[in-house]
XYZ file of C-alpha atoms in Angstrom:
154
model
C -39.900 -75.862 -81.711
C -42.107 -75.229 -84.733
C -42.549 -71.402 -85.962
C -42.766 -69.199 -88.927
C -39.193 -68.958 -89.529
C -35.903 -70.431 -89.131
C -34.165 -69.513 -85.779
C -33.816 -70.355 -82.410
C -36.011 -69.989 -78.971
C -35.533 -70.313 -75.527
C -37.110 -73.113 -74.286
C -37.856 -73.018 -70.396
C -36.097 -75.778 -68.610
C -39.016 -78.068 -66.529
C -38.013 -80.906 -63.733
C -41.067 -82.564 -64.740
C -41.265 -82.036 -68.621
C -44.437 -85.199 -68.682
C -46.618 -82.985 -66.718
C -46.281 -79.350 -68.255
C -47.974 -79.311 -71.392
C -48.079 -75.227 -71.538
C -44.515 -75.093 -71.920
C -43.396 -73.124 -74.984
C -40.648 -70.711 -76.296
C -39.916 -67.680 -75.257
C -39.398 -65.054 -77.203
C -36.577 -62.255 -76.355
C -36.074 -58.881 -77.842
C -32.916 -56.648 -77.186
C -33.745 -58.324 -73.942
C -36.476 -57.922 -72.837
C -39.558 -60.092 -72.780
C -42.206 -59.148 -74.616
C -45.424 -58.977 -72.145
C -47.558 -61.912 -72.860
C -44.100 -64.238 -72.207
C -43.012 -62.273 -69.336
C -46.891 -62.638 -68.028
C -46.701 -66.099 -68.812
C -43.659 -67.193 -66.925
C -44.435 -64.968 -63.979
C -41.083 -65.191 -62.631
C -41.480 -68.802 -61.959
C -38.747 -69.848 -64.700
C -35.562 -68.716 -64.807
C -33.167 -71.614 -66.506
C -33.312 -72.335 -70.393
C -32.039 -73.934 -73.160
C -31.689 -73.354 -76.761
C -33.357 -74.940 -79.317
C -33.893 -74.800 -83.198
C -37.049 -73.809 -84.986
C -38.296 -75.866 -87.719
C -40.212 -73.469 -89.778
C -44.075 -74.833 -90.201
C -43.887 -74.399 -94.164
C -41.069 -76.309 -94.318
C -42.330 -79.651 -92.083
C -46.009 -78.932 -94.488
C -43.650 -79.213 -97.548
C -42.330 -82.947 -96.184
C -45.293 -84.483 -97.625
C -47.582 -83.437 -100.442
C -50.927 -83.959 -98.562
C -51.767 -83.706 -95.331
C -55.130 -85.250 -94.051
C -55.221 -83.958 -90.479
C -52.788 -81.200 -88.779
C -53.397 -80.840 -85.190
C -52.075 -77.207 -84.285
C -51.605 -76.826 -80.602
C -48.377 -74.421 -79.485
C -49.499 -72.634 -76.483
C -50.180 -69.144 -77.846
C -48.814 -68.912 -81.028
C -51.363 -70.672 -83.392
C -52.419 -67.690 -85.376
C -49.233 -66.481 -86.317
C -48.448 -70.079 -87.243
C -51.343 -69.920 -89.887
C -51.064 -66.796 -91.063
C -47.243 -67.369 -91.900
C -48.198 -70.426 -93.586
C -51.657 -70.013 -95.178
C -50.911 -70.713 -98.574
C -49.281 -73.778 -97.752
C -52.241 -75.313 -95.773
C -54.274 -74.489 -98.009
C -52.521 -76.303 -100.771
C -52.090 -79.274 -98.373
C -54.209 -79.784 -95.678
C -57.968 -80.991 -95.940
C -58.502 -80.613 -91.903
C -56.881 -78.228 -89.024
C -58.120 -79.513 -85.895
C -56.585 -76.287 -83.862
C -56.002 -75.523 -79.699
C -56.687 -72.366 -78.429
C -55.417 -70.583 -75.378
C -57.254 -67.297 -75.439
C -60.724 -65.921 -76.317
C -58.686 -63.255 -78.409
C -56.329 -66.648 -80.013
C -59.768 -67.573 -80.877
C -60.813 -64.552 -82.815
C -57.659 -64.406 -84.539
C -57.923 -68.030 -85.586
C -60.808 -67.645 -87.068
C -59.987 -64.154 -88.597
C -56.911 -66.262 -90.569
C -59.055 -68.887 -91.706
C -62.394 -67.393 -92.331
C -60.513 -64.607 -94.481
C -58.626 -67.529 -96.323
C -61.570 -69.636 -97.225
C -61.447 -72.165 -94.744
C -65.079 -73.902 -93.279
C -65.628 -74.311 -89.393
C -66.947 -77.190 -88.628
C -66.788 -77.180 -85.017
C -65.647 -74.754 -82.302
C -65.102 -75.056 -78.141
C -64.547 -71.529 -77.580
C -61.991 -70.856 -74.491
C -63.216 -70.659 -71.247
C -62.273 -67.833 -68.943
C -62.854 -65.886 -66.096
C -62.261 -62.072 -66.601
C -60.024 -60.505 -64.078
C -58.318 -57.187 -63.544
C -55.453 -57.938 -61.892
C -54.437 -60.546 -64.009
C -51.400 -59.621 -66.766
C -52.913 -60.995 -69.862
C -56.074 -63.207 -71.823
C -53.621 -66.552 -71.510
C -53.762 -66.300 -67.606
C -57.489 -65.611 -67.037
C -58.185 -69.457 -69.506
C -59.672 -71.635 -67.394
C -60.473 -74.484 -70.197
C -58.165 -73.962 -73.725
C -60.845 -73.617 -76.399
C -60.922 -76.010 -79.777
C -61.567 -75.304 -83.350
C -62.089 -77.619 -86.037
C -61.544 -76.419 -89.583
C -62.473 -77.757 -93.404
C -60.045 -76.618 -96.717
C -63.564 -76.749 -99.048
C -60.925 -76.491 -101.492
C -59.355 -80.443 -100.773
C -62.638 -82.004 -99.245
């Protein structure tokens, strides 16, 4: 798993790992869930295993330029760039990013935008807004896409 920091995650155990492309960590405090995990499991996973997490600074720091980083970890991507802004933005000339929310969206660009970064293109996330659904991530219908320039690299 790839986060901010070093640590470990549960990682939800899937029969069919080649056809679940949502799966991702979970994350567990004095445990409990916190809500957008426990609304995106929904009770339907209840085995795990442990894994590391590589910390996204440290896999940017393995080389010392990055053309393209594709950023796609089901939920998480603006945290991932704000923990690591300075470092793409020493190293990367293009983020192509995948969104799972319309709120991932604004936060994406929130990150970027406020760190100088140029988007090029955008597929905001599709969704269909309702009530009795838990959180943003389950109402997606179609994840969105953003495609980002470091004018500073280009």
């Amino acid at each position: 798993a790839v986060g901010t920091e070093k640590g470990h995650a549960r990682w939800p155990r899937i029969a069919d790992p080649a056809n679940c492309g949502g799966a991702r960590p979970v994350e567990e405090r004095a445990g409990k869930l916190n809500r957008h995990d426990e609304a995106y499991m929904q009770g339907a996973i209840d085995e795990f295993i442990d894994v590391d997490i590589l910390p996204f600074g440290d896999l940017l720091s393995r080389e010392p330029m990055w053309d393209l980083v594709h950023i796609d970890v089901q939920g998480w991507e603006a945290k991932l760039c704000a923990g690591c802004v300075e470092s793409l933005n020493r190293r990367v000339r293009w983020l192509v990013i995948g969104t799972h929310s319309r709120l991932i969206d604004g936060e994406v660009i929130g990150v970027l935008h406020d760190a100088g970064w140029v988007l090029e293109n955008e597929k905001p996330t599709r969704f269909t807004f309702d009530p009795d659904k838990s959180s943003l991530e389950l109402m997606t219908e179609v994840d969105g896409v953003q495609v980002w320039r470091n004018p500073r690299l280009s």
